[in-house]
PDB file of C-alpha atoms in Angstrom:
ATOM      1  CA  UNK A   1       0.000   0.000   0.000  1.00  0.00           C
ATOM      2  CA  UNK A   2       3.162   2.541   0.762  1.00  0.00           C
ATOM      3  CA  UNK A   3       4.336   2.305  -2.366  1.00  0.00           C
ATOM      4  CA  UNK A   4       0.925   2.379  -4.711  1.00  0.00           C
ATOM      5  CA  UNK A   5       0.133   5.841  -2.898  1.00  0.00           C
ATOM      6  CA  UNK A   6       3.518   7.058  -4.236  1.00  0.00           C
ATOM      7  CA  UNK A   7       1.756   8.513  -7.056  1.00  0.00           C
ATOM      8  CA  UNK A   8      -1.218  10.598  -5.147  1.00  0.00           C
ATOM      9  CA  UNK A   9       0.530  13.140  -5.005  1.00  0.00           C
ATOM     10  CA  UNK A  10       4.208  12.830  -5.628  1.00  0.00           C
ATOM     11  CA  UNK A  11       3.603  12.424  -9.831  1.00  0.00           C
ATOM     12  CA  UNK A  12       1.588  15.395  -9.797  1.00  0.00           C
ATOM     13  CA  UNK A  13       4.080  18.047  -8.186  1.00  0.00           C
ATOM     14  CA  UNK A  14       4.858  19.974 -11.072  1.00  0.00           C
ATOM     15  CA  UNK A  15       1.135  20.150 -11.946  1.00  0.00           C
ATOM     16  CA  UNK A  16       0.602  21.061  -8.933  1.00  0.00           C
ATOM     17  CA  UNK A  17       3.022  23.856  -8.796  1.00  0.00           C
ATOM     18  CA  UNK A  18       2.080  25.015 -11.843  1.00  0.00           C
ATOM     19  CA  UNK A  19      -1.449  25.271 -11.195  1.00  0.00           C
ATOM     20  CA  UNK A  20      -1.064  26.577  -7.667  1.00  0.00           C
ATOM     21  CA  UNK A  21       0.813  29.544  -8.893  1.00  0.00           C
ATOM     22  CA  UNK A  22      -2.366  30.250 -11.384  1.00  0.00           C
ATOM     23  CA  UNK A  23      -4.768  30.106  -8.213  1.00  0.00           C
ATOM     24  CA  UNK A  24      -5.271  26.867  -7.428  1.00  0.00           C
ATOM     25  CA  UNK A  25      -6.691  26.095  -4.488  1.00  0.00           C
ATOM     26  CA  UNK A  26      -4.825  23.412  -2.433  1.00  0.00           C
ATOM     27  CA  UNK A  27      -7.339  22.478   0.236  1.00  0.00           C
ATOM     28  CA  UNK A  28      -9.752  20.957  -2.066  1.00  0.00           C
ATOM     29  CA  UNK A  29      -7.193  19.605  -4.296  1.00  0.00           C
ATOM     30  CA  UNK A  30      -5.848  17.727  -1.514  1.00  0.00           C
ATOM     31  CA  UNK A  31      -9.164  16.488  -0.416  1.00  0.00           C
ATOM     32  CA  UNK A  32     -10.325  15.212  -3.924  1.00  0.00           C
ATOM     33  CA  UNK A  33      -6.790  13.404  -4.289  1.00  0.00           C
ATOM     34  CA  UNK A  34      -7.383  11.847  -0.731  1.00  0.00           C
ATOM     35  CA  UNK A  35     -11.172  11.162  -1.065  1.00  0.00           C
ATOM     36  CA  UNK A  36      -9.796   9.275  -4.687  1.00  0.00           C
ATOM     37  CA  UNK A  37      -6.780   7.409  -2.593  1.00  0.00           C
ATOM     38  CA  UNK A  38      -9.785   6.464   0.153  1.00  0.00           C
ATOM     39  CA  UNK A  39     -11.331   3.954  -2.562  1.00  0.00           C
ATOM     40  CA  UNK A  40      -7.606   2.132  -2.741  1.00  0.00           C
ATOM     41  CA  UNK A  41      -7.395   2.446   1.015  1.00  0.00           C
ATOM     42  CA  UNK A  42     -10.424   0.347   1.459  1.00  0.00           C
ATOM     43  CA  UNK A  43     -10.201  -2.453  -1.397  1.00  0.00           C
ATOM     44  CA  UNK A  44      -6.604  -3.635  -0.888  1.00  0.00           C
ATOM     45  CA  UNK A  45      -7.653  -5.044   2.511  1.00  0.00           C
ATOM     46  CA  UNK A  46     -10.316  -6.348   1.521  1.00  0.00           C
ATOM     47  CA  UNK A  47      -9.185  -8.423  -1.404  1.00  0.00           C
ATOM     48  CA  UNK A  48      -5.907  -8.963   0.619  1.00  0.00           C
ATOM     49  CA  UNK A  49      -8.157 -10.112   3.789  1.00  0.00           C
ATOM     50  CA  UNK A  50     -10.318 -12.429   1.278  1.00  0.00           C
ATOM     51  CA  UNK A  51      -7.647 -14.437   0.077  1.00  0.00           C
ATOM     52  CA  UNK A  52      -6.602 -15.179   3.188  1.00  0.00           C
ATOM     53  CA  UNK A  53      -9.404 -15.941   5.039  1.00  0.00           C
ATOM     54  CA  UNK A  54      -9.935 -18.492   2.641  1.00  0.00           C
ATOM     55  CA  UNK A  55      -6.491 -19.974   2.922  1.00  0.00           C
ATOM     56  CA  UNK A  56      -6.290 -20.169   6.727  1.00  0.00           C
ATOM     57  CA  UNK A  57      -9.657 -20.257   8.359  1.00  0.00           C
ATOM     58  CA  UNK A  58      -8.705 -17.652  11.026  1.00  0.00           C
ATOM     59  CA  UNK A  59     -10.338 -18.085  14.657  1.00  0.00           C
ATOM     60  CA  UNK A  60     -11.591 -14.699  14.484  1.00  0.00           C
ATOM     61  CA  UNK A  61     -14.110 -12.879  12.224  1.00  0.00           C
ATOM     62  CA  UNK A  62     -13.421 -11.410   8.883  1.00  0.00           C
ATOM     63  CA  UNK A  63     -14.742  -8.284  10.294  1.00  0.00           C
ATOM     64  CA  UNK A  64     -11.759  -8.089  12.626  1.00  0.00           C
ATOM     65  CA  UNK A  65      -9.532  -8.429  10.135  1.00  0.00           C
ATOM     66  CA  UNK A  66     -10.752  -6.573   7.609  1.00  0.00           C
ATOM     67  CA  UNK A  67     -10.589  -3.571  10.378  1.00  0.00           C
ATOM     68  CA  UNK A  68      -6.535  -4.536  11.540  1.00  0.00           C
ATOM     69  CA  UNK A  69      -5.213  -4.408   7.649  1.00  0.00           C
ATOM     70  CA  UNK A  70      -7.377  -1.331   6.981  1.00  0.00           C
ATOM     71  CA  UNK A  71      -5.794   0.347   9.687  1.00  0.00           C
ATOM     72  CA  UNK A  72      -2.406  -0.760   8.586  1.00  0.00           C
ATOM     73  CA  UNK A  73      -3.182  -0.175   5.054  1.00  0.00           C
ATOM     74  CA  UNK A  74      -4.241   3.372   6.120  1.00  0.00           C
ATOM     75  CA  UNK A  75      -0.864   3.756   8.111  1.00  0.00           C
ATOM     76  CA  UNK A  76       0.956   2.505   5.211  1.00  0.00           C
ATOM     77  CA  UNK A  77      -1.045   4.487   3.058  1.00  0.00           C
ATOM     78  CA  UNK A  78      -0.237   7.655   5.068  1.00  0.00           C
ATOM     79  CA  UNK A  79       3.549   6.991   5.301  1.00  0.00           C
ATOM     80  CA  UNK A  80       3.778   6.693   1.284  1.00  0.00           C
ATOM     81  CA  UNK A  81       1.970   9.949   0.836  1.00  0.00           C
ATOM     82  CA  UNK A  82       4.342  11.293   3.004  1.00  0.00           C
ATOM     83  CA  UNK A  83       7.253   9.783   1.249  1.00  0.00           C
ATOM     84  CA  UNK A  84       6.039  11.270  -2.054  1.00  0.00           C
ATOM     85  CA  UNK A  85       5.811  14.885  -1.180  1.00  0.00           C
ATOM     86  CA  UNK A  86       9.348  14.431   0.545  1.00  0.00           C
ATOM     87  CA  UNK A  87      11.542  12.706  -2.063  1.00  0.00           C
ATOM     88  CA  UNK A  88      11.791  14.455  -5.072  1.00  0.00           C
ATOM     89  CA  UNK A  89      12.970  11.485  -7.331  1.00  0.00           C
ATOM     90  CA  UNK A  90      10.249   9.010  -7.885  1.00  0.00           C
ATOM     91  CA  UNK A  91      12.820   6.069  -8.023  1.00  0.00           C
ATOM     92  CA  UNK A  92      14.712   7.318  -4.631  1.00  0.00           C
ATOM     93  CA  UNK A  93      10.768   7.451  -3.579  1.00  0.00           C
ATOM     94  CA  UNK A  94      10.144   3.912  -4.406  1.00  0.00           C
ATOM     95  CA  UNK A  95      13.503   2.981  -2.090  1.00  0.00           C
ATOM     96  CA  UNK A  96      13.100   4.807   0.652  1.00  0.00           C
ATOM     97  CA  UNK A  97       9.513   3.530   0.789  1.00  0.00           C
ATOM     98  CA  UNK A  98      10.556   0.229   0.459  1.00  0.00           C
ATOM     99  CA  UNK A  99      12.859   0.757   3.096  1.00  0.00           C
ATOM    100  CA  UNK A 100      10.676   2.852   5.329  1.00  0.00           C
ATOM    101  CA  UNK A 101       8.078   0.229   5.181  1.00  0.00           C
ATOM    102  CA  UNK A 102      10.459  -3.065   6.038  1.00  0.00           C
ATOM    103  CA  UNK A 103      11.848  -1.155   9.122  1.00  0.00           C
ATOM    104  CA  UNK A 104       8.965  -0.641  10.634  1.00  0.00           C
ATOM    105  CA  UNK A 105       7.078  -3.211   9.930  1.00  0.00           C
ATOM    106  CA  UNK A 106       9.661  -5.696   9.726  1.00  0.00           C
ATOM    107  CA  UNK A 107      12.534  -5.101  12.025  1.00  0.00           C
ATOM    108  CA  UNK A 108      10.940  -2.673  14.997  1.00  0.00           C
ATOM    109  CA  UNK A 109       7.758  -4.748  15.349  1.00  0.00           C
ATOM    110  CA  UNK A 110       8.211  -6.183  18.570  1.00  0.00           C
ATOM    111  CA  UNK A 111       7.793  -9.697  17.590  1.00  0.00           C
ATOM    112  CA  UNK A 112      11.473 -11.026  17.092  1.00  0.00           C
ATOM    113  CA  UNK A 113      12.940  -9.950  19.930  1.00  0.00           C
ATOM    114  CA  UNK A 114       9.478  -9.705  21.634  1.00  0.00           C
ATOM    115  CA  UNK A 115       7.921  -6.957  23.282  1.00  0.00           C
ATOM    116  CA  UNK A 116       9.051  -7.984  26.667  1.00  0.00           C
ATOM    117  CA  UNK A 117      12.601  -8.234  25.883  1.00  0.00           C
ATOM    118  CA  UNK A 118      12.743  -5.034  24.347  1.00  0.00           C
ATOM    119  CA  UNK A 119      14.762  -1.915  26.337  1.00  0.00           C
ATOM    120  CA  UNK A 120      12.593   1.374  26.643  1.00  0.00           C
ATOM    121  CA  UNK A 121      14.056   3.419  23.989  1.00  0.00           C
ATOM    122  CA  UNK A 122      13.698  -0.193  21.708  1.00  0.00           C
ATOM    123  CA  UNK A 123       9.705  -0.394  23.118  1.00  0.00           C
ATOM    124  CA  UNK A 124       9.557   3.729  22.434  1.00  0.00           C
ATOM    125  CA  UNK A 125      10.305   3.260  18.918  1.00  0.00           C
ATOM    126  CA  UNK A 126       8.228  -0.016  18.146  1.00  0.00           C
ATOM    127  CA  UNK A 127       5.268   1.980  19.356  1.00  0.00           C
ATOM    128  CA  UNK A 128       5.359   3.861  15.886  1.00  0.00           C
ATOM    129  CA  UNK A 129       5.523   0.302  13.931  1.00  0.00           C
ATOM    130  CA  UNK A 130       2.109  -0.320  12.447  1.00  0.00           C
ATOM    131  CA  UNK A 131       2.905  -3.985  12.725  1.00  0.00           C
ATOM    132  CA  UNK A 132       3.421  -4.313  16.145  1.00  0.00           C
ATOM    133  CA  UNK A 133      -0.289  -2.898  16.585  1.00  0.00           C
ATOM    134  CA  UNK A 134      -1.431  -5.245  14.685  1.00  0.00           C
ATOM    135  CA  UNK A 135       0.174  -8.452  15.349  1.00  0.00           C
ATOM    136  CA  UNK A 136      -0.787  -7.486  19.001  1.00  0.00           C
ATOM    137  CA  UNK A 137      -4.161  -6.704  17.929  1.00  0.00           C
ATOM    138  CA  UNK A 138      -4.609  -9.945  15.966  1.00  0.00           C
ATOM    139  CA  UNK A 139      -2.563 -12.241  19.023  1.00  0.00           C
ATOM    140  CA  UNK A 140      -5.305 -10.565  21.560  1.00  0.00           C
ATOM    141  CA  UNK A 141      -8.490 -11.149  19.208  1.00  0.00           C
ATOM    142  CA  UNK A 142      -7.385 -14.922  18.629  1.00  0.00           C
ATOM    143  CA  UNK A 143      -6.892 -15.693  22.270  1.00  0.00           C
ATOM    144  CA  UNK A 144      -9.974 -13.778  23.244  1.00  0.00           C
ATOM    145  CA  UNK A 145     -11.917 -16.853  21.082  1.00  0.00           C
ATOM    146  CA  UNK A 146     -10.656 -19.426  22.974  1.00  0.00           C
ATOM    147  CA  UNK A 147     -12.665 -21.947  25.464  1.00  0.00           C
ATOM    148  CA  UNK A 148     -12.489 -20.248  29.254  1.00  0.00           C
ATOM    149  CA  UNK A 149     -10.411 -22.894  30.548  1.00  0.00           C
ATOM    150  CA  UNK A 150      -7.336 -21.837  27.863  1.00  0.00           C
ATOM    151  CA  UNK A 151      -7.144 -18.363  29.321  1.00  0.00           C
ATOM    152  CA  UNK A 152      -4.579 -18.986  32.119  1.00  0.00           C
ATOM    153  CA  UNK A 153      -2.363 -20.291  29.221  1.00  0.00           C
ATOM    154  CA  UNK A 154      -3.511 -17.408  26.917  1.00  0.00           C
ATOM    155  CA  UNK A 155      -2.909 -14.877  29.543  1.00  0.00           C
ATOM    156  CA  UNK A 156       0.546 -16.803  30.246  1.00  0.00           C
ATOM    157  CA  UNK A 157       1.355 -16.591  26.536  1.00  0.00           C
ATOM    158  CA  UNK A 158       0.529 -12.780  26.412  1.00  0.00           C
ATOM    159  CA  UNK A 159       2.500 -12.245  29.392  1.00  0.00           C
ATOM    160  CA  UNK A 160       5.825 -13.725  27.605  1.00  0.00           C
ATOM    161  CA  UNK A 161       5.486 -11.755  24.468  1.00  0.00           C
ATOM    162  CA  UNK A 162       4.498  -8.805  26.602  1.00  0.00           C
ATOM    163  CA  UNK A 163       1.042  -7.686  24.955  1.00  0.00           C
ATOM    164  CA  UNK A 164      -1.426  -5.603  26.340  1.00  0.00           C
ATOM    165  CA  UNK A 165       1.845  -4.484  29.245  1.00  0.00           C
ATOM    166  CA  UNK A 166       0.727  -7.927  31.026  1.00  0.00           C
ATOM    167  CA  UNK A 167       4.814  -7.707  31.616  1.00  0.00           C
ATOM    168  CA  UNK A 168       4.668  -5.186  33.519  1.00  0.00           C
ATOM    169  CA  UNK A 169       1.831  -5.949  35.874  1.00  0.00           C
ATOM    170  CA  UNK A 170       3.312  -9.504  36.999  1.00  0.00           C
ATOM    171  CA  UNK A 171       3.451  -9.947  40.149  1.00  0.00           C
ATOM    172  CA  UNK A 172       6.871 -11.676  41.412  1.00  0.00           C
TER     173      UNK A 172
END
């Protein structure tokens, strides 16, 4: 999703220059380009969310997670917007959203090392990853589906990982 919103706005700078300088106005320029992006923003998790549903049988609803990748599409979304207007080159765009994108998603997620392992300037930064919000979010509606007698061991496996701070309410 970062890198398909590349082109909202960042292929359109010069026109957008150009224009502005004639009187353009930019407020409802940037709202029809966004309201335009908002059909992308809610289709790719759907068709994404589709396929795999099918594929794994999930123990929670579709619902839930169509909602966690829409959220992460909008974050990713958001970040290659960003991106766009920052870079000037479209190909240096394309890397550093690439890049932008596997870092936080990838490497500051809180998964590998887990949450609970994690020092507080390492926790600080995962809590901009959009992937650590939603592997947590995905972990906690999964376990919240199981039988009543699994949630000692679902609480215990939260606790490990360190979701939802159950770390740092244990009692020694």
């Amino acid at each position: 999703a970062c890198t398909t919103s590349l082109g909202v706005f960042g292929k359109d700078k010069l026109v957008f220059w150009r224009e502005k300088d004639n009187g353009l106005r930019v407020f409802p320029y940037f709202a029809a380009k966004t309201l335009i992006n908002l059909v992308d923003i809610t289709i790719q998790p759907l068709i994404f969310i589709a396929i795999y549903d099918s594929m794994t049988l999930p123990s929670i609803s579709f619902g839930m997670y169509y909602l966690i990748a829409l959220l992460v599409v909008w974050w990713t979304t958001s970040a290659g917007t960003l991106i766009s207007v920052l870079v000037s080159d479209q190909s240096n765009a394309l890397v550093a959203a690439v890049a932008f994108v596997l870092i936080t998603g990838g490497f500051i997620n809180g998964v590998s090392p887990n949450y609970k392992e994690l020092g507080d300037f390492t926790k600080a930064l995962t809590s901009l990853s959009y992937n650590r919000w939603a592997v947590e979010s995905v972990t906690v509606a999964s376990y919240g589906n199981y039988p009543e007698y699994m949630w000692p061991l679902s609480k215990a496996l939260m606790n490990v990982a360190g979701y939802c701070g159950l770390d740092e309410n244990e009692v020694p």
